[in-house]
Amino acid sequence: MPGKVLAKKGNVATIDYFGEKRHALSDLSDFSVGDYVYVQAGFVVKRIPKEEVEPTLAVWKDMMARLKKTDSERSKSIDRPRVSDRKLAALLSSAKDGKIPSREQLLSLLSLAETPSLDALFYTANAIRMRELSNSCCVHGIIEFSNYCSQRCAYCGISAKNPSLSRYRLSIGQIVDAARIACKDYGFQALVLQSGEDPFYSDERLVEIVRAVRKECQVVIFMSVGERSIDCFRKLYAAGARGVLLRFESSNPKIYSDMGKGDLASRISLLRELRSMGYLIITGALIGLPGQTDEDILNDILLTKELGAEMFSFGPFLPHPQTSLAKAKPPPISKVLAVLAAARFAQPDAKILVTTALETLDEDGREHALLSGANSLMINATPLEYRKLYSIYPNKAWVETPLAVEIRETISLLRSLGRAPTDLGVSKGFANGK
Ligand code: 5AD
């Protein structure tokens, strides 16, 4: 959606959207006060040519009003579930009015298991989403460019421990082609470039990829390549990357090490350094790892908040048949939705992602999550022939679906819910540099 630049101060621009003001970061694009621009993932990504402004604004103004009406009607059409528990009713009502629950209260929300209470939790999380972020839904593309991985995570199907997986790497040309299709043919303005931890891509190669994609496409690039040195991330930032997607996976050091992972403290300190370097951070944890308690999940949510994450990424653990956890059980969908809802309570203005893992766990997971506090999606823009090899968990959703169809289905769902695939401004904390 086009916005008009009202002011620029330091690297923060104030943008007007039909009377609503949002902040966005200005260092990825050239523009002046008075220009119309597109904003994605909190960055101004491009200026809109003068001749396109009028017609584009007219379409959006009309569409936005209709979508907001649908969002509000859809949200209210679900009857407000009645809860008999007075304490719970009071907690939900105060959260709806803007109060952030205490640790104990959040824990009580995570332990809800019965229908009317859970429905009331989802309903309230959706209302908080609407109050804070209206109907905007952040939609990123993701390109999985290598399934080689040097790590030996117990839960993951592309772990170095899995000898039966065919491995692939995309060349820089293939990555740029996929990015070009995503941004030029389909209009994506934010792309996640993801791979296993693959040493084949030296710092220089990664820098080359970021430069090549930036040269071709005006997009915000999020790197998701696991743990690399600070120096590497500094170079990637200089090359034009502005986000990092790196989950800490579990804030419980025992679970983290039981999963065959290295040092949790160093992963967390990397996330902190990346944030202070100026990266937007997408992070979070797996839901339902063996041995995980509600208290662990609460700590995962609070750590994500404390890390200043721009987006929460929490998805179910899905047992992969070629791992030692093949016989473990995935969490029920109600648990996953409760976690997304509790995250919305804990950080009302966060972007909260519907993960592909949730869509894999339940066909209607996307819709349920979008009505339980979530407001962000990722669409797989990996060339079709490689998708099923990026097998972090089995039966991954969308692996057979061409990009054009994925987009059509996504737009149709968003439209039916009254959500606009716009991503205006950064969360308040980030724009204020906090
Ligand atoms: N189920 C769900 N998510 C998984 N991931 C890895 N293995 C699984 C699994 N079996 C997630 C990790 C990682 C992301 C890329 O994929 O959380 O951060």
Short mmCIF file of C-alpha atoms and ligand atoms in Angstrom, two decimals:
data_model
loop_
_atom_site.label_atom_id
_atom_site.label_comp_id
_atom_site.label_asym_id
_atom_site.label_seq_id
_atom_site.Cartn_x
_atom_site.Cartn_y
_atom_site.Cartn_z
CA MET A 1 0.00 0.00 0.00
CA PRO A 2 1.43 3.42 -0.90
CA GLY A 3 2.25 5.79 1.94
CA LYS A 4 3.22 9.45 1.85
CA VAL A 5 6.44 10.52 3.53
CA LEU A 6 5.65 13.22 6.09
CA ALA A 7 9.06 13.54 7.73
CA LYS A 8 12.55 12.08 7.91
CA LYS A 9 14.62 12.21 11.07
CA GLY A 10 17.88 10.29 11.29
CA ASN A 11 17.11 6.96 9.67
CA VAL A 12 13.44 6.98 10.68
CA ALA A 13 10.78 8.24 8.30
CA THR A 14 7.18 9.04 9.27
CA ILE A 15 4.73 7.74 6.71
CA ASP A 16 1.06 8.58 6.38
CA TYR A 17 -1.47 5.93 5.33
CA PHE A 18 -4.81 7.61 4.80
CA GLY A 19 -4.44 9.45 8.10
CA GLU A 20 -2.64 6.72 10.09
CA LYS A 21 1.00 7.44 10.89
CA ARG A 22 3.69 4.75 10.98
CA HIS A 23 7.46 4.73 11.26
CA ALA A 24 9.83 3.08 8.80
CA LEU A 25 13.58 2.89 8.40
CA SER A 26 14.99 4.83 5.51
CA ASP A 27 18.46 3.55 4.68
CA LEU A 28 17.60 1.04 1.93
CA SER A 29 16.13 3.49 -0.53
CA ASP A 30 16.37 7.05 -1.87
CA PHE A 31 13.31 9.23 -1.29
CA SER A 32 12.29 12.66 0.00
CA VAL A 33 9.58 14.18 2.16
CA GLY A 34 6.42 14.41 0.05
CA ASP A 35 7.19 11.26 -2.00
CA TYR A 36 4.94 8.20 -2.04
CA VAL A 37 6.72 4.99 -1.08
CA TYR A 38 6.24 1.30 -0.37
CA VAL A 39 7.25 0.01 3.05
CA GLN A 40 8.01 -3.62 3.84
CA ALA A 41 9.34 -5.22 7.00
CA GLY A 42 9.72 -1.75 8.43
CA PHE A 43 11.95 -0.46 5.65
CA VAL A 44 11.08 1.94 2.88
CA VAL A 45 11.80 -0.34 -0.08
CA LYS A 46 11.02 1.93 -3.02
CA ARG A 47 9.62 5.20 -4.20
CA ILE A 48 6.48 5.01 -6.29
CA PRO A 49 6.78 6.73 -9.69
CA LYS A 50 4.56 9.85 -9.81
CA GLU A 51 2.34 8.53 -12.59
CA GLU A 52 1.49 5.39 -10.58
CA VAL A 53 0.57 7.21 -7.37
CA GLU A 54 -2.98 8.37 -8.17
CA PRO A 55 -4.37 5.11 -9.63
CA THR A 56 -2.67 2.95 -6.99
CA LEU A 57 -3.95 5.11 -4.15
CA ALA A 58 -7.49 5.02 -5.48
CA VAL A 59 -7.51 1.21 -5.66
CA TRP A 60 -6.01 0.80 -2.19
CA LYS A 61 -8.22 3.32 -0.46
CA ASP A 62 -11.33 1.54 -1.60
CA MET A 63 -9.94 -1.94 -0.99
CA MET A 64 -8.56 -1.10 2.46
CA ALA A 65 -11.92 0.18 3.68
CA ARG A 66 -13.65 -3.00 2.47
CA LEU A 67 -11.01 -5.29 3.94
CA LYS A 68 -11.09 -3.58 7.34
CA LYS A 69 -14.84 -3.97 7.42
CA THR A 70 -14.52 -7.69 6.62
CA ASP A 71 -11.84 -8.12 9.30
CA SER A 72 -14.01 -6.51 11.89
CA GLU A 73 -17.11 -8.48 10.87
CA ARG A 74 -15.24 -11.79 10.66
CA SER A 75 -13.70 -11.23 14.07
CA LYS A 76 -17.03 -10.35 15.65
CA SER A 77 -18.94 -13.10 13.88
CA ILE A 78 -17.25 -15.59 16.16
CA ASP A 79 -19.43 -15.34 19.23
CA ARG A 80 -17.48 -14.12 22.16
CA PRO A 81 -17.01 -17.38 24.06
CA ARG A 82 -18.39 -17.23 27.59
CA VAL A 83 -16.09 -18.42 30.31
CA SER A 84 -17.40 -19.31 33.72
CA ASP A 85 -14.00 -18.91 35.40
CA ARG A 86 -14.19 -15.36 36.77
CA LYS A 87 -10.43 -14.99 37.16
CA LEU A 88 -9.87 -15.95 33.53
CA ALA A 89 -12.64 -13.67 32.33
CA ALA A 90 -11.06 -10.73 34.19
CA LEU A 91 -7.62 -11.52 32.81
CA LEU A 92 -8.88 -11.68 29.22
CA SER A 93 -10.83 -8.49 29.60
CA SER A 94 -7.91 -6.51 31.05
CA ALA A 95 -5.58 -7.79 28.29
CA LYS A 96 -8.12 -6.72 25.71
CA ASP A 97 -8.02 -3.26 27.25
CA GLY A 98 -4.25 -3.05 26.90
CA LYS A 99 -2.81 -4.54 30.08
CA ILE A 100 0.10 -6.96 29.63
CA PRO A 101 -0.44 -10.05 31.81
CA SER A 102 2.08 -11.08 34.45
CA ARG A 103 4.26 -14.16 34.12
CA GLU A 104 1.89 -16.23 36.25
CA GLN A 105 -1.09 -15.07 34.22
CA LEU A 106 0.62 -15.95 30.92
CA LEU A 107 1.44 -19.37 32.33
CA SER A 108 -2.22 -19.89 33.25
CA LEU A 109 -3.15 -19.07 29.63
CA LEU A 110 -0.68 -21.62 28.28
CA SER A 111 -2.19 -24.33 30.45
CA LEU A 112 -5.75 -23.86 29.14
CA ALA A 113 -6.99 -27.06 27.55
CA GLU A 114 -10.78 -26.91 27.49
CA THR A 115 -12.88 -25.60 24.63
CA PRO A 116 -14.69 -22.52 25.92
CA SER A 117 -11.61 -21.16 27.71
CA LEU A 118 -9.30 -21.82 24.77
CA ASP A 119 -11.75 -20.23 22.34
CA ALA A 120 -11.96 -17.19 24.58
CA LEU A 121 -8.15 -16.98 24.59
CA PHE A 122 -8.01 -17.11 20.77
CA TYR A 123 -10.84 -14.60 20.46
CA THR A 124 -9.09 -12.13 22.76
CA ALA A 125 -5.71 -12.56 21.04
CA ASN A 126 -7.42 -11.77 17.73
CA ALA A 127 -8.98 -8.66 19.25
CA ILE A 128 -5.57 -7.50 20.52
CA ARG A 129 -4.10 -8.08 17.05
CA MET A 130 -6.83 -5.95 15.52
CA ARG A 131 -6.44 -3.20 18.12
CA GLU A 132 -2.66 -2.98 17.67
CA LEU A 133 -2.05 -3.72 14.00
CA SER A 134 -5.42 -3.50 12.36
CA ASN A 135 -5.77 -5.85 9.39
CA SER A 136 -2.19 -5.72 8.12
CA CYS A 137 -0.60 -9.08 7.40
CA CYS A 138 3.07 -9.34 6.70
CA VAL A 139 3.84 -11.70 3.80
CA HIS A 140 7.46 -12.67 3.15
CA GLY A 141 8.83 -15.00 0.49
CA ILE A 142 11.34 -17.68 1.45
CA ILE A 143 13.98 -19.25 -0.79
CA GLU A 144 15.60 -22.40 0.59
CA PHE A 145 18.88 -22.40 -1.27
CA SER A 146 20.77 -25.35 0.24
CA ASN A 147 19.79 -28.38 2.32
CA TYR A 148 23.35 -29.27 3.29
CA CYS A 149 23.85 -28.90 7.01
CA SER A 150 26.86 -29.41 9.23
CA GLN A 151 24.71 -29.46 12.41
CA ARG A 152 23.38 -32.61 14.04
CA CYS A 153 20.10 -31.43 15.57
CA ALA A 154 18.09 -34.39 16.84
CA TYR A 155 14.74 -33.07 15.55
CA CYS A 156 15.74 -32.01 12.07
CA GLY A 157 15.43 -34.01 8.85
CA ILE A 158 18.23 -32.14 7.06
CA SER A 159 20.67 -32.78 9.92
CA ALA A 160 24.12 -34.03 8.91
CA LYS A 161 23.04 -37.26 10.67
CA ASN A 162 20.57 -38.09 7.88
CA PRO A 163 22.48 -40.00 5.18
CA SER A 164 19.43 -40.89 3.10
CA LEU A 165 18.53 -37.35 1.99
CA SER A 166 19.61 -36.12 -1.46
CA ARG A 167 21.37 -32.84 -1.00
CA TYR A 168 21.19 -29.77 -3.23
CA ARG A 169 22.68 -26.33 -3.51
CA LEU A 170 21.40 -23.53 -5.70
CA SER A 171 23.94 -21.51 -7.65
CA ILE A 172 23.99 -17.75 -7.21
CA GLY A 173 22.31 -17.49 -10.61
CA GLN A 174 19.49 -19.82 -9.50
CA ILE A 175 19.00 -17.88 -6.26
CA VAL A 176 18.83 -14.58 -8.14
CA ASP A 177 16.39 -16.09 -10.66
CA ALA A 178 14.10 -17.29 -7.85
CA ALA A 179 14.34 -13.87 -6.16
CA ARG A 180 13.62 -12.09 -9.44
CA ILE A 181 10.51 -14.18 -10.04
CA ALA A 182 9.32 -13.53 -6.47
CA CYS A 183 9.86 -9.78 -6.58
CA LYS A 184 9.32 -8.85 -10.24
CA ASP A 185 6.57 -11.28 -11.22
CA TYR A 186 4.77 -11.50 -7.89
CA GLY A 187 5.63 -8.29 -6.06
CA PHE A 188 7.33 -9.66 -2.93
CA GLN A 189 9.15 -6.93 -1.05
CA ALA A 190 10.79 -9.05 1.64
CA LEU A 191 12.66 -12.30 1.09
CA VAL A 192 14.16 -14.78 3.50
CA LEU A 193 17.22 -16.59 2.12
CA GLN A 194 17.47 -19.83 4.07
CA SER A 195 19.82 -22.80 4.11
CA GLY A 196 21.20 -25.43 6.46
CA GLU A 197 24.49 -24.45 8.09
CA ASP A 198 26.45 -24.99 4.91
CA PRO A 199 30.14 -24.06 4.99
CA PHE A 200 30.26 -24.26 1.18
CA TYR A 201 28.84 -20.74 1.26
CA SER A 202 31.83 -18.79 2.53
CA ASP A 203 31.26 -15.28 3.89
CA GLU A 204 32.27 -13.97 0.48
CA ARG A 205 29.77 -16.20 -1.33
CA LEU A 206 26.96 -15.09 0.98
CA VAL A 207 27.93 -11.45 0.45
CA GLU A 208 27.88 -12.06 -3.29
CA ILE A 209 24.37 -13.56 -3.03
CA VAL A 210 23.04 -10.60 -1.03
CA ARG A 211 24.59 -8.09 -3.43
CA ALA A 212 23.29 -9.92 -6.48
CA VAL A 213 19.73 -10.15 -5.10
CA ARG A 214 19.76 -6.50 -3.99
CA LYS A 215 21.02 -5.44 -7.42
CA GLU A 216 18.14 -7.20 -9.11
CA CYS A 217 15.31 -6.59 -6.62
CA GLN A 218 14.24 -3.80 -4.28
CA VAL A 219 13.54 -6.11 -1.37
CA VAL A 220 14.36 -6.41 2.31
CA ILE A 221 16.59 -9.45 2.70
CA PHE A 222 16.47 -11.65 5.80
CA MET A 223 19.34 -14.13 6.14
CA SER A 224 18.58 -17.52 7.69
CA VAL A 225 21.85 -19.40 7.46
CA GLY A 226 22.33 -20.46 11.07
CA GLU A 227 25.13 -19.22 13.28
CA ARG A 228 27.93 -17.33 11.52
CA SER A 229 30.58 -15.00 12.87
CA ILE A 230 29.75 -11.43 13.85
CA ASP A 231 32.16 -10.38 11.15
CA CYS A 232 30.18 -12.33 8.56
CA PHE A 233 26.92 -10.68 9.64
CA ARG A 234 28.60 -7.28 9.56
CA LYS A 235 29.63 -7.91 5.94
CA LEU A 236 26.14 -9.12 5.05
CA TYR A 237 24.63 -5.97 6.53
CA ALA A 238 27.05 -3.84 4.52
CA ALA A 239 26.02 -5.82 1.42
CA GLY A 240 22.39 -4.89 2.06
CA ALA A 241 20.85 -7.59 4.28
CA ARG A 242 18.64 -6.09 7.01
CA GLY A 243 17.09 -9.03 8.80
CA VAL A 244 18.11 -12.32 10.36
CA LEU A 245 15.86 -15.31 10.96
CA LEU A 246 17.47 -17.47 13.63
CA ARG A 247 15.48 -19.34 16.23
CA PHE A 248 17.06 -20.10 19.57
CA GLU A 249 14.90 -23.29 19.37
CA SER A 250 14.52 -23.67 23.15
CA SER A 251 15.41 -21.34 26.01
CA ASN A 252 15.92 -24.36 28.27
CA PRO A 253 19.66 -25.25 28.17
CA LYS A 254 18.94 -28.88 29.06
CA ILE A 255 16.50 -29.37 26.16
CA TYR A 256 18.85 -27.47 23.87
CA SER A 257 21.75 -29.76 24.66
CA ASP A 258 19.56 -32.90 24.66
CA MET A 259 18.67 -31.97 21.07
CA GLY A 260 22.33 -32.30 20.12
CA LYS A 261 22.92 -28.61 19.82
CA GLY A 262 25.92 -26.59 20.92
CA ASP A 263 26.02 -23.69 23.31
CA LEU A 264 22.69 -21.95 23.91
CA ALA A 265 24.30 -18.92 25.55
CA SER A 266 26.41 -18.17 22.49
CA ARG A 267 23.37 -18.42 20.20
CA ILE A 268 21.45 -16.00 22.39
CA SER A 269 24.35 -13.59 22.60
CA LEU A 270 24.66 -13.71 18.81
CA LEU A 271 20.99 -12.72 18.54
CA ARG A 272 21.59 -9.80 20.90
CA GLU A 273 24.58 -8.60 18.92
CA LEU A 274 22.69 -8.84 15.64
CA ARG A 275 19.90 -6.75 17.09
CA SER A 276 22.32 -4.10 18.26
CA MET A 277 24.00 -4.15 14.84
CA GLY A 278 20.66 -2.96 13.46
CA TYR A 279 19.25 -6.19 12.11
CA LEU A 280 15.55 -6.95 12.38
CA ILE A 281 15.33 -10.23 14.23
CA ILE A 282 12.91 -13.07 13.62
CA THR A 283 13.33 -15.66 16.33
CA GLY A 284 11.47 -18.13 18.49
CA ALA A 285 11.33 -21.78 19.42
CA LEU A 286 9.91 -25.17 18.65
CA ILE A 287 6.68 -26.10 20.41
CA GLY A 288 6.37 -29.64 21.73
CA LEU A 289 9.97 -30.82 21.94
CA PRO A 290 10.27 -33.89 24.19
CA GLY A 291 10.49 -32.86 27.83
CA GLN A 292 9.24 -29.31 27.24
CA THR A 293 6.90 -27.85 29.88
CA ASP A 294 4.52 -24.88 29.73
CA GLU A 295 7.02 -22.99 31.82
CA ASP A 296 9.68 -23.61 29.15
CA ILE A 297 7.31 -22.31 26.48
CA LEU A 298 6.58 -19.23 28.57
CA ASN A 299 10.33 -18.63 28.91
CA ASP A 300 10.64 -19.00 25.12
CA ILE A 301 7.99 -16.32 24.58
CA LEU A 302 9.53 -13.98 27.15
CA LEU A 303 13.02 -14.46 25.72
CA THR A 304 11.77 -13.62 22.22
CA LYS A 305 10.21 -10.47 23.62
CA GLU A 306 13.35 -9.57 25.55
CA LEU A 307 15.49 -10.03 22.44
CA GLY A 308 13.44 -7.28 20.77
CA ALA A 309 12.27 -9.60 18.01
CA GLU A 310 10.50 -7.93 15.13
CA MET A 311 8.71 -11.18 14.46
CA PHE A 312 7.89 -14.21 16.63
CA SER A 313 8.46 -17.56 14.91
CA PHE A 314 6.92 -20.38 16.96
CA GLY A 315 5.95 -23.61 15.26
CA PRO A 316 5.18 -27.21 16.25
CA PHE A 317 7.89 -29.82 16.37
CA LEU A 318 6.95 -32.47 13.79
CA PRO A 319 8.80 -35.78 14.20
CA HIS A 320 10.83 -36.72 11.14
CA PRO A 321 11.02 -40.46 10.34
CA GLN A 322 14.76 -40.32 9.63
CA THR A 323 15.69 -38.90 13.02
CA SER A 324 16.07 -40.39 16.48
CA LEU A 325 12.83 -38.60 17.45
CA ALA A 326 10.80 -40.45 14.81
CA LYS A 327 8.50 -41.94 17.47
CA ALA A 328 7.90 -38.71 19.39
CA LYS A 329 4.48 -37.04 19.20
CA PRO A 330 3.75 -33.61 17.69
CA PRO A 331 1.84 -31.17 19.91
CA PRO A 332 -1.92 -30.75 19.42
CA ILE A 333 -2.91 -27.79 17.27
CA SER A 334 -4.72 -26.22 20.24
CA LYS A 335 -1.37 -25.99 22.04
CA VAL A 336 0.28 -24.28 19.09
CA LEU A 337 -2.57 -21.76 18.81
CA ALA A 338 -2.43 -21.12 22.56
CA VAL A 339 1.27 -20.30 22.25
CA LEU A 340 0.63 -17.83 19.40
CA ALA A 341 -2.18 -16.26 21.40
CA ALA A 342 -0.06 -16.00 24.55
CA ALA A 343 2.71 -14.38 22.48
CA ARG A 344 0.17 -11.81 21.28
CA PHE A 345 -0.75 -11.09 24.93
CA ALA A 346 2.92 -10.78 25.91
CA GLN A 347 3.90 -8.48 23.01
CA PRO A 348 0.72 -6.91 21.64
CA ASP A 349 2.34 -5.14 18.65
CA ALA A 350 4.52 -8.06 17.49
CA LYS A 351 4.41 -9.66 14.11
CA ILE A 352 3.53 -13.27 14.82
CA LEU A 353 4.21 -15.81 12.13
CA VAL A 354 2.03 -18.68 11.00
CA THR A 355 4.72 -21.28 10.37
CA THR A 356 4.62 -23.80 7.54
CA ALA A 357 5.00 -26.46 10.24
CA LEU A 358 1.62 -25.42 11.66
CA GLU A 359 0.11 -25.52 8.18
CA THR A 360 1.54 -29.02 7.88
CA LEU A 361 0.12 -30.11 11.24
CA ASP A 362 -3.37 -28.92 10.30
CA GLU A 363 -4.76 -28.04 6.88
CA ASP A 364 -6.66 -25.13 8.31
CA GLY A 365 -3.81 -24.11 10.59
CA ARG A 366 -3.29 -20.84 8.74
CA GLU A 367 -6.82 -19.63 9.16
CA HIS A 368 -7.03 -20.74 12.80
CA ALA A 369 -3.72 -19.02 13.58
CA LEU A 370 -4.72 -15.79 11.83
CA LEU A 371 -7.81 -15.77 14.05
CA SER A 372 -5.77 -16.49 17.20
CA GLY A 373 -3.37 -13.56 17.17
CA ALA A 374 -1.03 -14.32 14.26
CA ASN A 375 -0.56 -11.80 11.47
CA SER A 376 2.37 -12.90 9.31
CA LEU A 377 2.91 -15.53 6.63
CA MET A 378 5.80 -16.90 4.65
CA ILE A 379 5.32 -18.15 1.13
CA ASN A 380 7.71 -20.69 -0.33
CA ALA A 381 9.45 -19.25 -3.39
CA THR A 382 12.02 -22.05 -3.71
CA PRO A 383 12.08 -23.55 -7.22
CA LEU A 384 9.52 -26.38 -7.16
CA GLU A 385 11.94 -29.19 -7.98
CA TYR A 386 13.99 -28.57 -4.80
CA ARG A 387 11.22 -28.04 -2.29
CA LYS A 388 10.68 -31.58 -1.13
CA LEU A 389 14.38 -32.01 -0.50
CA TYR A 390 14.25 -29.23 2.09
CA SER A 391 12.76 -31.82 4.35
CA ILE A 392 13.23 -30.46 7.87
CA TYR A 393 10.02 -32.33 8.80
CA PRO A 394 7.83 -34.74 6.81
CA ASN A 395 4.89 -33.95 4.47
CA LYS A 396 5.72 -30.25 4.43
CA ALA A 397 2.81 -28.13 3.23
CA TRP A 398 3.04 -26.46 -0.18
CA VAL A 399 5.94 -28.54 -1.56
CA GLU A 400 3.96 -29.50 -4.66
CA THR A 401 2.21 -26.16 -5.16
CA PRO A 402 3.51 -23.74 -7.80
CA LEU A 403 4.21 -20.23 -6.51
CA ALA A 404 1.38 -18.68 -8.54
CA VAL A 405 -1.14 -21.06 -6.94
CA GLU A 406 0.28 -20.55 -3.45
CA ILE A 407 -0.13 -16.81 -3.89
CA ARG A 408 -3.64 -17.12 -5.28
CA GLU A 409 -4.74 -19.27 -2.34
CA THR A 410 -3.06 -16.99 0.17
CA ILE A 411 -4.70 -13.89 -1.26
CA SER A 412 -8.06 -15.58 -1.30
CA LEU A 413 -7.72 -16.57 2.38
CA LEU A 414 -6.51 -13.10 3.36
CA ARG A 415 -9.37 -11.51 1.47
CA SER A 416 -11.95 -13.77 3.13
CA LEU A 417 -10.57 -12.71 6.53
CA GLY A 418 -10.32 -9.04 5.57
CA ARG A 419 -6.55 -8.96 5.91
CA ALA A 420 -4.34 -6.83 3.68
CA PRO A 421 -0.97 -8.20 2.60
CA THR A 422 0.71 -5.03 3.78
CA ASP A 423 3.43 -4.61 6.28
CA LEU A 424 3.52 -1.03 7.34
CA GLY A 425 6.16 0.23 9.67
CA VAL A 426 8.25 -1.38 12.34
CA SER A 427 7.07 -2.29 15.80
CA LYS A 428 7.09 0.70 18.14
CA GLY A 429 10.11 -0.42 20.09
CA PHE A 430 12.29 -0.81 17.03
CA ALA A 431 11.52 2.56 15.45
CA ASN A 432 12.30 4.27 18.72
CA GLY A 433 15.64 2.48 18.77
CA LYS A 434 14.76 0.74 22.06
N1 5AD B 1 9.70 -29.91 13.10
C1 5AD B 1 9.43 -28.61 13.05
N2 5AD B 1 10.36 -27.65 12.81
C2 5AD B 1 11.62 -28.06 12.62
N3 5AD B 1 12.75 -27.36 12.39
C3 5AD B 1 13.76 -28.24 12.25
N4 5AD B 1 13.30 -29.50 12.39
C4 5AD B 1 11.97 -29.42 12.63
C5 5AD B 1 10.96 -30.37 12.90
N5 5AD B 1 11.20 -31.67 12.93
C6 5AD B 1 12.81 -25.91 12.38
C7 5AD B 1 13.88 -25.39 13.33
C8 5AD B 1 14.70 -24.46 12.48
C9 5AD B 1 13.80 -24.20 11.30
C10 5AD B 1 14.50 -23.81 10.05
O1 5AD B 1 13.14 -25.43 11.11
O2 5AD B 1 13.26 -24.69 14.39
O3 5AD B 1 15.05 -23.27 13.13
#
